[in-house]
Structures are given as structure tokens and as C-alpha cells.
Amino acid sequence: MIRFDCDYGEGAHPLVLKKLADTNLEQTPGYGEDIYCQQAGDMIRAACQKPQAAVHFLTGGTQTNLTVIAALLRPHQGVLCAQSGHINVHETGAIEAAGHKVLALPSTDGKLTAGQIEQAWHTHFSDDNREHTVQPGMVFLSFPTEMGGIYTKQELDAISRVCRRRGLPLYIDGARLGYGLCAPGCDLDLPSLAALCDAFYIGGTKQGALFGEALVINSPALGADFRYIMKQRGAMLAKGRLLGLQFIALLEDGLYFSLARHAVAQAMRIRQAVEQAGLPLLAPSCTNQQFPIFPNTWLQKLEEQFAFTPWGRVDKKHSAVRLCTSWATRPQDVDAFCQAIAAGPEQ
Amino acid sequence: MIRFDCDYGEGAHPLVLKKLADTNLEQTPGYGEDIYCQQAGDMIRAACQKPQAAVHFLTGGTQTNLTVIAALLRPHQGVLCAQSGHINVHETGAIEAAGHKVLALPSTDGKLTAGQIEQAWHTHFSDDNREHTVQPGMVFLSFPTEMGGIYTKQELDAISRVCRRRGLPLYIDGARLGYGLCAPGCDLDLPSLAALCDAFYIGGTKQGALFGEALVINSPALGADFRYIMKQRGAMLAKGRLLGLQFIALLEDGLYFSLARHAVAQAMRIRQAVEQAGLPLLAPSCTNQQFPIFPNTWLQKLEEQFAFTPWGRVDKKHSAVRLCTSWATRPQDVDAFCQAIAAGPEQ
Amino acid sequence: MIRFDCDYGEGAHPLVLKKLADTNLEQTPGYGEDIYCQQAGDMIRAACQKPQAAVHFLTGGTQTNLTVIAALLRPHQGVLCAQSGHINVHETGAIEAAGHKVLALPSTDGKLTAGQIEQAWHTHFSDDNREHTVQPGMVFLSFPTEMGGIYTKQELDAISRVCRRRGLPLYIDGARLGYGLCAPGCDLDLPSLAALCDAFYIGGTKQGALFGEALVINSPALGADFRYIMKQRGAMLAKGRLLGLQFIALLEDGLYFSLARHAVAQAMRIRQAVEQAGLPLLAPSCTNQQFPIFPNTWLQKLEEQFAFTPWGRVDKKHSAVRLCTSWATRPQDVDAFCQAIAAGPEQ
Amino acid sequence: MIRFDCDYGEGAHPLVLKKLADTNLEQTPGYGEDIYCQQAGDMIRAACQKPQAAVHFLTGGTQTNLTVIAALLRPHQGVLCAQSGHINVHETGAIEAAGHKVLALPSTDGKLTAGQIEQAWHTHFSDDNREHTVQPGMVFLSFPTEMGGIYTKQELDAISRVCRRRGLPLYIDGARLGYGLCAPGCDLDLPSLAALCDAFYIGGTKQGALFGEALVINSPALGADFRYIMKQRGAMLAKGRLLGLQFIALLEDGLYFSLARHAVAQAMRIRQAVEQAGLPLLAPSCTNQQFPIFPNTWLQKLEEQFAFTPWGRVDKKHSAVRLCTSWATRPQDVDAFCQAIAAGPEQ
């Protein structure tokens, strides 16, 4: 079985493991107050061109999202996000468990627009009875989106301007940040993305680490007392250095981005094979997730050899699936898939 | 500098790292639904003689405590624990952030008694105005305690009986469980401890793993839908197998316990040196944490060579400190400490 | 200015005030444990034909909703309701502040259907990854709805069956319950409504009381320890008898329903005038709220004499408004409005 | 039966009821945005000499406490209060349900001291591991205390200075504020108390109103968006004017204070009778609550004629009880009690 069902099926890139092994018997202080976390933070600040930013290391995406949102909002505030946003759909109410409503806005492609945010703000604050409704308090978006799409610099700039005009901190979930920044056509990089938001995280779990996300909070005021809230939410790893070490390994010699480029290149090969076979895509992703639509009968055949994730029924006879590549995807596995597609449903 | 300041200063036992490396490029399903978590769970069920128990793997102690307590209590219930209990003192209000009061009971040695629990229950339920106060809903204790003490089988049995008579689930924080079970004089083992409580965790972070705790919930009813609550609290690791694999390595050939015995033996050497030097102990710990009391002037000298944790001022001229040994403690480091003590303050 | 902008503009029906005055200097126990609350509860149990039900008195609708929902759900569960449901839109995130997601279902008329609930249940429980999403844990609906509509006995029966089949408690917000039960065409009454749900409240605030809602929980198991949760949420009135007394006054000689019939009759006169003038209605309400659509120019004129609530722009030249009648509405005020409508926009 | 068991046994002072009746059929906007709430707020601002303060009206003490504390604290902060504080003991975990730990400080008389607050602050902020503990975020005290005691101006001034130096908002629970300000020996009045704290409430429920508390928040910044949080917590009364009207009645011609003086005078008569009979007091209260200690045998006799609240066993043969007077206490009832005491246990 060749698996394309997720991008966290393997362990870590060997250089990440090696870094952990090399330092294994060193003694360091706990809770992220060691020299490796300091060093990784410095590397991230440099890479983002944000010398004043705070960098914190957490172990997973849901944990990072809920901790940041709990830290940034007052009790009566909610977080604006796309209807399909991870916090709205796939975190078992983690944000609500922290007391906050997710203010979901409609989106067909998983992206928010500056106009939507402005309108949500305006709708709320122009209401005489606004105290009876949840106040928008921040904006959440994923880069890339749940559908594999990316924001252009212009789109993100427009969102950023609205957020600043309206006093709404902008937070970007970067679980697959590298896969987005390395996508063909992407005109953003770490510094330009960092410059346009207030906080974001650089995802490690899906991009070569065993586990771990590097959260960047641009403004000291915004991040005041953040470590308390990490601890309170169970998000402060005792052996915090494990996170710092992994990010050092990922950032050395640009490994993070070269792994991402590999994954995206493999995904593009899958997309090309799908398109050449005349199959439609649920969404035009240029990142490591692809969403082709297959006749159900063909899918049944493919499932004998390949694993992927069901992504919804399109009509009686067709279904969408999600295929993920990752830093660990073997080109020969993609070859096999492309050949199967090229051979057609009858093969 | 020789460090005795905590028991999570190093990485993992080499066999744990090896297990991760050996399986690194395998593809498995995520979120703990892989064969390694299954296998580790089976090993734990067997070791505890609890074939029906559910076993879940989480990444840290605070996270495990807050998730279990959130899962077990109704909104108006609180958790009984010793005043010095970790959830009362060192988790930044994680339990309160989940909506529940910690009902702290006085304790000089960090231990609860069956009588205290019975009385707390009785005080509440005999009050005509009980609805105005928080209802005791479960009992939390640490084994060993924050002061390194252990419950005898008789003590734990008495607590267990009260809990069952009063319908209070008994949950044991086992961050240092092995160090307790391997303590000289301990008359409990995994099966007898498991038989006396409703849920407990086998700590990995401080006992040879990179990170990770294995939570055992004895009754299926008590653990209903627990995985939802793990996810909601950010406690479901994407690459869950990393936790299963580490516990497999720890449980194979009794590594977990041999590591614990090593740590305790080293701690006993420290205790003996302290006692032979005529120094008092804050509490008579027989586990991997020791709490000697030193003249401040002597401490200042010792601090040049050794790291330990301040544990409070005893009087104007004396202070207590905490020294921890661990699976990774080197006997020659303990030798050095014992010699320094034997040499006396003037050396 | 004649006000139709809400149904809580006045104080209480004079008989309610009289009851409070007549008993004013009596001494009773506090917190709802007095004979008047007991007596009011008995009257409600009898009127609902639910001799085993628990009856609790709270001071307002949002408070009642958040307390009930906090009491019924486990942490990972959410409450199904219509998109326009009060808890989703107009309670400033009270449900989320209690830790729970509102699972909003689309609805054009403010009503849920049995099919929607069944499908939401099925979608969740047929999902292999259900632990990553909020579990439906109960159903909330308003009777009448936010748009003044009522469920037929058949509709509510179908919903009730789904809820029981799927183990979802059904809770009905009855802020305007009397106005619904007295609506022309309503084939439900208190006993039949009570028989089809698990909990509901009989609204007092909008129906003749100074303030107060009478919550009925049909099953003792469902309402276990409910008073604790009332206290915790600040929903236990010190002088609880004030609530019991008001409901006694409202239930004596059927006052509650005669007041409701009065309000609905006045609303029907408004609706008839609107329809005779050829004006459309946003929704065909047969209860005390009416939602006519006017040309904006006409509205501006009407606003000089009458107060009502803006209810959204329909197109560039037309807007909907809400008019409420209540137990206190004076027929001559309705006469004035009907005449203004009949006279037409040019008058 | 003559009842001294609480100070909320009756309804409201007749002038309060009259105010409600006189305005009963007026139509006003809801939710506290009416002219009566405005007028009552103005009267309170004038009485407190705080022209910039915000005044909000809520329906009960627990509700007010939980709403204020939820509004003022960030998630990782707790509220300092005396061990016996109402929020720590008698609110069923309302503060914890809002996510915050109550940081209880020991106190034999129910009072906090400036020194305790300073020390709690210092202990926290001088701890290198402070992120693992709850941060003190505000101070709660009751005036008078749960034991009927009052702070002197000097004591409150010292507390106020510490709070300002340390950035801790000081909030005073004034459920029985009038009974405290009118106590013999009290050297505080409304303006001097208001000047020394950041927020406090003037209790109505126990001092002549049907229900209702007037919350004063001195600084606009501290009270930003407070009405949202009121709504979210179910603390915004639909017919808000009922609260404004009651406070207008209470503040007109100093009724609030004349009622309080009456209650305190009656309490002092009880205290004098008790002392003349040679009976000890649990605490030397000079407010409307008295805590005499009786031989149990005598208590049993007294209970045939008088109701009071058990306040704990003192020794095998003696118990303390609480007796409350109120604005409604009849002097002849106090006469009867004093005579019974004077007559001695054998009568």
C-alpha cells in the first residue's frame, strides 16, 4: 500500500533525528528556557526579519491555535475565520472550550477576503444592539488554506490593512507554511508574510519534524505573559529543547524549504497526471495537497494500491479525495500513482 | 556543573531513541490509531492486569491532568487534592481554566488520608446549603507525592474504599510512578496500584522517554468519549505512534523499572550522605527526590559545583533544597556530591 | 410615540404586582426554597401534566439557556440549533463562554426539521474522524421561532422522535411560549409540548411578569444537581419567592393564556391591515411578532408616530421591520397603526 | 416564629414597590438603556463623587462578582481574597467556572491586610518559575466582611496603595455595603470608599430592594465593553429599568442609609443583650450580622421561638449562630429576643 492519505505518516527527517541523538545526554534547563530554544528562536527571528518577535515552541497545531486565541481575546470576543477553517471544523470545539465563538464566514475556496473582514467588523460595530452579539476580536486564516490554496501578497496585504485599521490582530495558522511558501506562483516569503500579520506559526509536524510548531508573535505587547497561558493549557513541553533542536535542524542550510519544495514538486506531478487524464479537481491547489475527483468505480480500484482520504461525494457517481505529499514522499511512489492514472480506469 | 535540579534534564534513554530511529520512515495512521500505540496499550494492560482498561498517550503531565479532570467532572464539581498538589500549585490554574475548583485539603507531607476525604465528602453532603458550595467530584493524588513520599498499600486501600463508597473517582498522577514503585519499602506494584484507583498515568517524561505519559482508565464508562476531549484540549499528538513506540521501548525487558531502580539507588546514596553528615531532611523521601536542609553558607559553596532547586527557607540561617536523580544520573556525579558532603562545610 | 418595538417595554400585569405587594412583608427562606415556589411548581406540573418534572425559576432567557445547556452537555458536545437561533446570534457567546459550540443548521424560517437533526447526527457518527469534530449533544429550538413561526404537533413529534432515537435531549426556549400556544392554528398545548421535549421554559418576562422564566425539566436524571449549576452561573435569585409569586399570579385563572391571546389578537389585526394594504411580510407569523416589509419612504413617515425594530434591508427601496404586541398592548394603539396603514403612504 | 436567619427574608421597602407600581405601564427601552437607569446612575455617581464612573445594574451578588471578575482578569490571572471570602466559599465555583483561580489568603476575621497582598504579589513575582503558578490579577474584599467586620479608612487606604503600586485592581463586594458604612465606628463613607477602590457594588437585595446590585466601575478603561460581558453571563435584565427604579427609590432622601441605620441599631441591641448575658461572640461585629456563642441546650430552647443560622460548633457543648437584622426587622421582635436572652437558659 502506498500512502498519500496524510502528511504526517512518517517520523522525522533523518537530520532532525540526528540532532536529537547528538544532544541526547546533555543536561539543559526545562520548559524552553535552554540554549537550543534560544538559538532556534534567533534563527527564526533572523529568517523572518523580525528581531523583536517572541518565538515559542508548542507541540501541535490545535494546541497552538487554542493557546494563541485564548491569549489574544477578551471573553466577549470571537475569532473571524473561513467556514472551512480548521478551528471551526476539526478541533472538537477547542476554541469554544476556551470560551470563544468562532465567527465563521462563508468561503468556497477556504480563503477569507479583506472585504469580508471589513464587512463583519462594520456589521458588528454599526449595530445599536452590538452588546448582544459576539464582538470580532481577531482574524484567523490558514496559509495555505484547508483546500491547499494560497493567498497572494496583494490579498494578504489587503487583509492586513483591514485588520490594522480595525484593531483586529491577524493570526496565521502555518501548519503547512513551507508547502505554501514554496508553491509555484507564491509571491510571499517568510519576511513578507511575517510583516503582514501579528502572529503565525511555522509548522514542523507536517514538514520534517517529529512534532512541533514554532509560534512567532511579532509584538511584545500582544505576547505579554504568553508563557503562563502555554503552561495553563498544557502546552509547555518539559524538555522544551526537543522543539528548539528540531527547528535548528530544519532551519540549517534551508532544509525546511528544500523539503517543502520536494513535497510540492511531487504534488504537482500528481496534479499534472490528474489533469492529463481529464479528471477535474475540487480546487486548484498548488501546494502539497491535491483534491482530484474520480468516478467511484475507479476509486475502488485505486484503493487497492493507494491510500488517500475521502473528501466528500460530488454526485452519485463521483467523489473527491485528498492526496498529500510530504517531505518524505518517494518519487517512485508518485510514479506508480501517475502511471495508474495514465493507464485509465479500465486497467 | 553537575546538575541535580530536575529529573528531565536529559533526552531519552538510548533504547527509546533507537526505537524511534528504527521505525522512522514507516507510514502509520495518525492520532494514536497505529499498531504501536495498540501494542504499547496491550503491554500496559498486561502489566497492570487490567485487560479492559483504556490506555491513552499524552505528551505531558499538566496536559494529562487537565484532560482527565475535564473529562470526569460535571461543571459544579471540584477535585479534592492535597494543598501541595501539583494541580493546586504548579499548573497555572489549568484546572480552573477547565472550569473546576481545586478543593485543597491541608497536608504536611503532601499525602491525603482516607479520613480527610471522607470528612470533606461528609461536610459537603451534610450541609443544607450544599448547592452554594462546590461538590467534591473526584480525588487527585500523586504517587509519589510532591515531597517524594509514597502511600502504603494500606493507606491507598483505605482511600480507595472511601472513594468507592462515596462515588468519587480516584485518579493518580504518576509523573514519577516508577520512582515510587521502586522505592525501598514500597509494598505496591503496578497491578495493586491499578486495582485501587480508577485512572492513573505512567509517567514517561521523567523516566526515560523524550516525552509522554501513558494514561490508564480502568472503566470503559469512565473513559467514554475521552479521545474527543483529548483532541479538544490539544492533547492528541498527530504522530501518536511516537508515544506508543517510546512506551514499547520502556516496557520491553522491564527497562522502565530498571531505570527507576537506578535513580532511586542514587537518591538513597545522597540521602545516606546527608544523614551521615548530620543534616536534617525536610521530609523523609525514599524516592528520587531528596530534600536536605543546609546552612546557607554551605549551600553557597555547594552551588559552585552542583545545581539543585531552592525549596524554601527554613530559618534565617538554613534552607531546604531539592535534589533529583533520574534514569540518567551518573554514579560518579553522585560520588562527587557525597564526597563534598562528607568533607563538610569548611572544605 | 406608540411603541411596538419590543414585548418587554412595560412592567408587569397589575395582578402580578399585587401578588408581590400582598406578600411583601412575609418572611420566607431564600433561593427558591419557599412555599410560593413550591406552589408555583405544583401548578406548572399540573398544567403540563408532568407530575415528576422539576421546576426551577430563573430571571431571564439568556441565563436560562446557558444554565440548561451547561448542565446537559459534556465538554466535547455542542448544541444543534437553527442558524437564526437566539443562542447562536443574540447571546454574546454565552454558550461558548460555557465551553460549548453552537452547531448551527441552515434554516430560512427559523425552524429546524427532524430530517436536519437526523442528518447532523448521522454525519457526525458516521465519520471515522468524528473525534476531531464537536459531537451533537442536544437540540435547542424556540417556540415560537425568532421569526414568529410555530411548529405543528406533527413537526415537533417528528423532531422528538429523532431526538429520542439518537439520545439527544430536546430543549425548547419558550420566551414567548404563550404567544405560540395561543396562535391561530396552533395544535399544541402545554401538556402535548411538554410530552414531546425533555426540558423547556415558560417565559414570564415577555408575558406579563416583571421578570422570570419557569424552567421545566421532565426527567429527574436530566436535572440532577441542577440547582448547583444555577448557583454557579449566578442564576439563583436570593429572594426566589418573587419568581414563584409571579408565576402563581400568572397561572391563576388562566391569566397567562388570556394575556397571550390578547397579544396575538392585536398582532393579527396588524397583520390583516398590512395584508389588506398589499404589503408583503418577511415571514408569515401568527404570533405576537409581525415582520412587514415597507417602502423606505413610508417607513420614515411611520416612524414619526410609531416605534418598531429594523429587521433588515430587503432591497434598495424596501426594508423589513418587526412589530411586537404584548399582554400590555392597548387596542387603541393598534387602531391607530391600522388606520395609518389603511390611509396609505401619501397620507 | 421570629426570623433572624437572613437579611433577605422579606420583599422590598414599600417605597421601592411604590416606585415600580407608579411606573408600571410606562414603555421604556430594555436592557438598562432607559431614563431611570440613567437617573439612578447619575444619583450614584453624585453620591460617590465619581462623575466619570460607569454604573451598571445587575440582579444578584454572585452574578455581579463573576461578571466583574471575568471582565477584569486575563486567563492566567487569579483573584486574591480572604479564605472566608464569598467567592471562595459560597458561590459554587462561579469564579472557577469563568476560568479563574481564587487565590485564598488566610484570615481569622475575614479581613485581608495590605501586607498580605504585598507579600502574595512579591512571592509570585520573585519566583523564577512564576509562569507555573497563577498570577495575582486583582483583589477582592467584602465590606463588611463575611463575619460582619469593617475595614477602617486606614486599613483600606493601605490596601489601596498596595493595589495601585502593584497594578492590581481592587474590587469591593458591597452586598451589605450600607450596613457597613452605617456601623458604629465606621470612618468611611461612599465617597471615601469609592476613592480607594477600582470597582465596588452597592447591594440592594439585602438592603431594601426586591433584588438588584449597583456596580460602580471607577475607570472607563477598566470597564471597557462591560455590557457585552454582562449579556454573555446572563446578567443583563431585559426590563433593566426595574433596577434603576429601585435604586432611585432607595437613594431618594437617603432611604438606603436610614434603612441601614435601623438594621444596625437593632443588631447592636442584640449584641448588647448577648454581652450582658455574659455570652461570648465569635467575632465582634458592629454591623447587621451578629455571631453569638450559646450552650447547645439553650440554643435548642431558643429555636422554638427564633430562627437563626448555624455557624459552626465551638466545642462539644457550645455552638455559634448567626443572627441577621435588616431594614425590615421589627423592634418588637428584637425586644422578644433580648428578653429571652436576659431571662437566661432556664426560663
CSV table of N, CA, C and O in Angstrom, one decimal, chain A residues 55-112:
chain,number,residue,atom,x,y,z
A,55,VAL,N,9.4,34.1,20.1
A,55,VAL,CA,9.2,32.8,19.4
A,55,VAL,C,9.0,31.8,20.5
A,55,VAL,O,9.7,31.7,21.5
A,56,HIS,N,7.9,31.0,20.4
A,56,HIS,CA,7.5,30.0,21.4
A,56,HIS,C,7.4,28.7,20.6
A,56,HIS,O,6.9,28.7,19.5
A,57,PHE,N,7.7,27.6,21.3
A,57,PHE,CA,7.6,26.3,20.6
A,57,PHE,C,6.5,25.5,21.3
A,57,PHE,O,6.6,25.3,22.5
A,58,LEU,N,5.6,25.0,20.5
A,58,LEU,CA,4.5,24.1,21.0
A,58,LEU,C,4.5,22.8,20.3
A,58,LEU,O,5.2,22.7,19.3
A,59,THR,N,3.7,21.9,20.8
A,59,THR,CA,3.8,20.5,20.2
A,59,THR,C,2.8,20.2,19.0
A,59,THR,O,3.1,19.3,18.3
A,60,GLY,N,1.8,21.0,18.9
A,60,GLY,CA,0.8,20.6,17.8
A,60,GLY,C,0.0,21.8,17.4
A,60,GLY,O,0.0,22.8,18.1
A,61,GLY,N,-0.7,21.6,16.3
A,61,GLY,CA,-1.5,22.7,15.7
A,61,GLY,C,-2.7,23.2,16.5
A,61,GLY,O,-2.9,24.4,16.8
A,62,THR,N,-3.5,22.2,16.9
A,62,THR,CA,-4.7,22.6,17.7
A,62,THR,C,-4.3,23.3,19.0
A,62,THR,O,-4.8,24.3,19.4
A,63,GLN,N,-3.3,22.7,19.6
A,63,GLN,CA,-2.7,23.3,20.8
A,63,GLN,C,-2.3,24.7,20.6
A,63,GLN,O,-2.5,25.6,21.4
A,64,THR,N,-1.6,24.9,19.5
A,64,THR,CA,-1.1,26.3,19.3
A,64,THR,C,-2.2,27.2,19.0
A,64,THR,O,-2.3,28.3,19.6
A,65,ASN,N,-3.2,26.8,18.2
A,65,ASN,CA,-4.3,27.7,17.9
A,65,ASN,C,-5.1,28.0,19.2
A,65,ASN,O,-5.4,29.2,19.4
A,66,LEU,N,-5.4,27.1,20.0
A,66,LEU,CA,-6.2,27.4,21.1
A,66,LEU,C,-5.5,28.2,22.2
A,66,LEU,O,-6.1,29.1,22.8
A,67,THR,N,-4.2,28.0,22.2
A,67,THR,CA,-3.4,28.8,23.2
A,67,THR,C,-3.3,30.3,22.7
A,67,THR,O,-3.5,31.2,23.5
A,68,VAL,N,-3.0,30.5,21.5
A,68,VAL,CA,-2.9,31.8,20.9
A,68,VAL,C,-4.2,32.6,21.1
A,68,VAL,O,-4.3,33.7,21.5
A,69,ILE,N,-5.3,31.9,20.7
A,69,ILE,CA,-6.6,32.6,20.7
A,69,ILE,C,-7.0,32.9,22.1
A,69,ILE,O,-7.5,33.9,22.4
A,70,ALA,N,-6.8,31.9,23.0
A,70,ALA,CA,-7.1,32.2,24.4
A,70,ALA,C,-6.3,33.4,24.9
A,70,ALA,O,-6.8,34.2,25.7
A,71,ALA,N,-5.1,33.6,24.5
A,71,ALA,CA,-4.2,34.6,24.9
A,71,ALA,C,-4.6,36.0,24.4
A,71,ALA,O,-4.5,37.0,25.0
A,72,LEU,N,-5.2,36.0,23.1
A,72,LEU,CA,-5.4,37.3,22.5
A,72,LEU,C,-6.8,37.9,22.7
A,72,LEU,O,-7.0,39.1,22.6
A,73,LEU,N,-7.8,37.1,23.0
A,73,LEU,CA,-9.1,37.6,23.0
A,73,LEU,C,-9.6,37.9,24.5
A,73,LEU,O,-9.2,37.2,25.4
A,74,ARG,N,-10.4,38.9,24.6
A,74,ARG,CA,-11.2,39.1,25.8
A,74,ARG,C,-12.4,38.2,25.8
A,74,ARG,O,-12.8,37.7,24.7
A,75,PRO,N,-13.1,38.0,26.9
A,75,PRO,CA,-14.1,37.0,27.0
A,75,PRO,C,-15.3,37.1,26.0
A,75,PRO,O,-15.8,36.2,25.5
A,76,HIS,N,-15.6,38.4,25.7
A,76,HIS,CA,-16.8,38.6,24.8
A,76,HIS,C,-16.4,38.7,23.3
A,76,HIS,O,-17.3,39.0,22.5
A,77,GLN,N,-15.2,38.3,23.0
A,77,GLN,CA,-14.7,38.4,21.6
A,77,GLN,C,-14.6,37.1,21.0
A,77,GLN,O,-14.4,36.0,21.6
A,78,GLY,N,-14.8,37.1,19.7
A,78,GLY,CA,-14.7,35.8,18.9
A,78,GLY,C,-13.6,36.0,17.8
A,78,GLY,O,-13.1,37.1,17.6
A,79,VAL,N,-13.4,34.9,17.1
A,79,VAL,CA,-12.4,34.9,16.1
A,79,VAL,C,-13.0,34.7,14.7
A,79,VAL,O,-13.7,33.7,14.5
A,80,LEU,N,-12.7,35.6,13.8
A,80,LEU,CA,-13.2,35.5,12.4
A,80,LEU,C,-12.4,34.5,11.7
A,80,LEU,O,-11.2,34.5,11.7
A,81,CYS,N,-13.1,33.6,11.0
A,81,CYS,CA,-12.3,32.7,10.1
A,81,CYS,C,-13.3,32.1,9.0
A,81,CYS,O,-14.5,32.4,9.0
A,82,ALA,N,-12.7,31.5,8.0
A,82,ALA,CA,-13.5,30.9,7.0
A,82,ALA,C,-14.3,29.7,7.5
A,82,ALA,O,-13.9,29.0,8.4
A,83,GLN,N,-15.5,29.5,7.0
A,83,GLN,CA,-16.3,28.4,7.4
A,83,GLN,C,-15.6,27.1,7.4
A,83,GLN,O,-15.8,26.3,8.3
A,84,SER,N,-14.7,26.9,6.5
A,84,SER,CA,-13.9,25.7,6.4
A,84,SER,C,-12.7,25.7,7.3
A,84,SER,O,-11.9,24.7,7.3
A,85,GLY,N,-12.5,26.7,8.1
A,85,GLY,CA,-11.3,26.9,8.9
A,85,GLY,C,-11.1,25.7,9.9
A,85,GLY,O,-12.1,25.2,10.4
A,86,HIS,N,-9.9,25.4,10.1
A,86,HIS,CA,-9.6,24.2,10.9
A,86,HIS,C,-10.2,24.4,12.3
A,86,HIS,O,-10.8,23.5,12.9
A,87,ILE,N,-10.1,25.6,12.9
A,87,ILE,CA,-10.6,25.8,14.2
A,87,ILE,C,-12.1,25.7,14.2
A,87,ILE,O,-12.7,25.5,15.3
A,88,ASN,N,-12.8,25.9,13.1
A,88,ASN,CA,-14.2,25.8,13.1
A,88,ASN,C,-14.7,24.4,12.9
A,88,ASN,O,-15.8,24.1,13.3
A,89,VAL,N,-13.9,23.6,12.3
A,89,VAL,CA,-14.3,22.3,11.8
A,89,VAL,C,-13.7,21.1,12.5
A,89,VAL,O,-14.3,20.1,12.8
A,90,HIS,N,-12.4,21.2,12.7
A,90,HIS,CA,-11.6,20.0,13.0
A,90,HIS,C,-10.8,20.1,14.3
A,90,HIS,O,-9.8,19.4,14.5
A,91,GLU,N,-11.3,20.8,15.3
A,91,GLU,CA,-10.6,20.9,16.5
A,91,GLU,C,-11.5,20.6,17.7
A,91,GLU,O,-11.3,21.0,18.9
A,92,THR,N,-12.6,19.9,17.5
A,92,THR,CA,-13.6,19.4,18.5
A,92,THR,C,-13.9,20.5,19.5
A,92,THR,O,-14.1,20.3,20.7
A,93,GLY,N,-14.1,21.7,18.9
A,93,GLY,CA,-14.6,22.8,19.8
A,93,GLY,C,-13.5,23.3,20.8
A,93,GLY,O,-13.8,23.9,21.8
A,94,ALA,N,-12.3,23.2,20.4
A,94,ALA,CA,-11.2,23.7,21.3
A,94,ALA,C,-11.3,25.2,21.6
A,94,ALA,O,-11.0,25.6,22.7
A,95,ILE,N,-11.7,26.0,20.6
A,95,ILE,CA,-11.8,27.4,20.8
A,95,ILE,C,-13.0,27.7,21.7
A,95,ILE,O,-12.9,28.5,22.6
A,96,GLU,N,-14.1,27.0,21.5
A,96,GLU,CA,-15.2,27.2,22.3
A,96,GLU,C,-14.9,26.8,23.8
A,96,GLU,O,-15.4,27.4,24.7
A,97,ALA,N,-14.2,25.7,23.9
A,97,ALA,CA,-13.8,25.2,25.2
A,97,ALA,C,-12.9,26.3,25.9
A,97,ALA,O,-12.9,26.3,27.2
A,98,ALA,N,-12.3,27.1,25.2
A,98,ALA,CA,-11.6,28.3,25.8
A,98,ALA,C,-12.5,29.5,26.0
A,98,ALA,O,-12.1,30.5,26.4
A,99,GLY,N,-13.8,29.3,25.6
A,99,GLY,CA,-14.8,30.3,25.9
A,99,GLY,C,-15.1,31.3,24.7
A,99,GLY,O,-15.9,32.2,24.9
A,100,HIS,N,-14.6,31.0,23.6
A,100,HIS,CA,-14.8,31.9,22.5
A,100,HIS,C,-15.6,31.3,21.3
A,100,HIS,O,-15.3,30.2,20.9
A,101,LYS,N,-16.4,32.2,20.7
A,101,LYS,CA,-17.1,31.8,19.5
A,101,LYS,C,-16.2,31.9,18.3
A,101,LYS,O,-15.5,32.9,18.2
A,102,VAL,N,-16.3,30.9,17.4
A,102,VAL,CA,-15.7,31.0,16.1
A,102,VAL,C,-16.7,31.7,15.2
A,102,VAL,O,-17.8,31.2,15.0
A,103,LEU,N,-16.3,32.9,14.6
A,103,LEU,CA,-17.2,33.6,13.8
A,103,LEU,C,-16.9,33.2,12.3
A,103,LEU,O,-16.1,33.8,11.7
A,104,ALA,N,-17.6,32.2,11.9
A,104,ALA,CA,-17.3,31.6,10.6
A,104,ALA,C,-17.9,32.5,9.4
A,104,ALA,O,-19.1,32.8,9.5
A,105,LEU,N,-17.1,32.8,8.4
A,105,LEU,CA,-17.6,33.5,7.3
A,105,LEU,C,-17.6,32.6,6.1
A,105,LEU,O,-16.7,31.7,5.9
A,106,PRO,N,-18.6,32.7,5.2
A,106,PRO,CA,-18.7,31.8,4.0
A,106,PRO,C,-17.5,31.9,3.1
A,106,PRO,O,-16.9,33.0,2.9
A,107,SER,N,-17.1,30.8,2.5
A,107,SER,CA,-15.9,30.8,1.6
A,107,SER,C,-16.0,29.6,0.8
A,107,SER,O,-16.2,28.5,1.3
A,108,THR,N,-15.9,29.7,-0.5
A,108,THR,CA,-16.0,28.5,-1.3
A,108,THR,C,-14.6,27.9,-1.5
A,108,THR,O,-14.4,26.7,-1.6
A,109,ASP,N,-13.5,28.7,-1.4
A,109,ASP,CA,-12.2,28.2,-1.6
A,109,ASP,C,-11.4,28.1,-0.3
A,109,ASP,O,-10.2,27.9,-0.4
A,110,GLY,N,-12.0,28.4,0.8
A,110,GLY,CA,-11.3,28.3,2.0
A,110,GLY,C,-10.5,29.6,2.4
A,110,GLY,O,-9.9,29.7,3.4
A,111,LYS,N,-10.7,30.6,1.5
A,111,LYS,CA,-10.0,31.9,1.8
A,111,LYS,C,-10.9,33.0,2.3
A,111,LYS,O,-12.1,33.0,1.9
A,112,LEU,N,-10.4,33.8,3.2
A,112,LEU,CA,-11.1,35.0,3.6
A,112,LEU,C,-10.7,36.1,2.7
A,112,LEU,O,-9.6,36.1,2.1
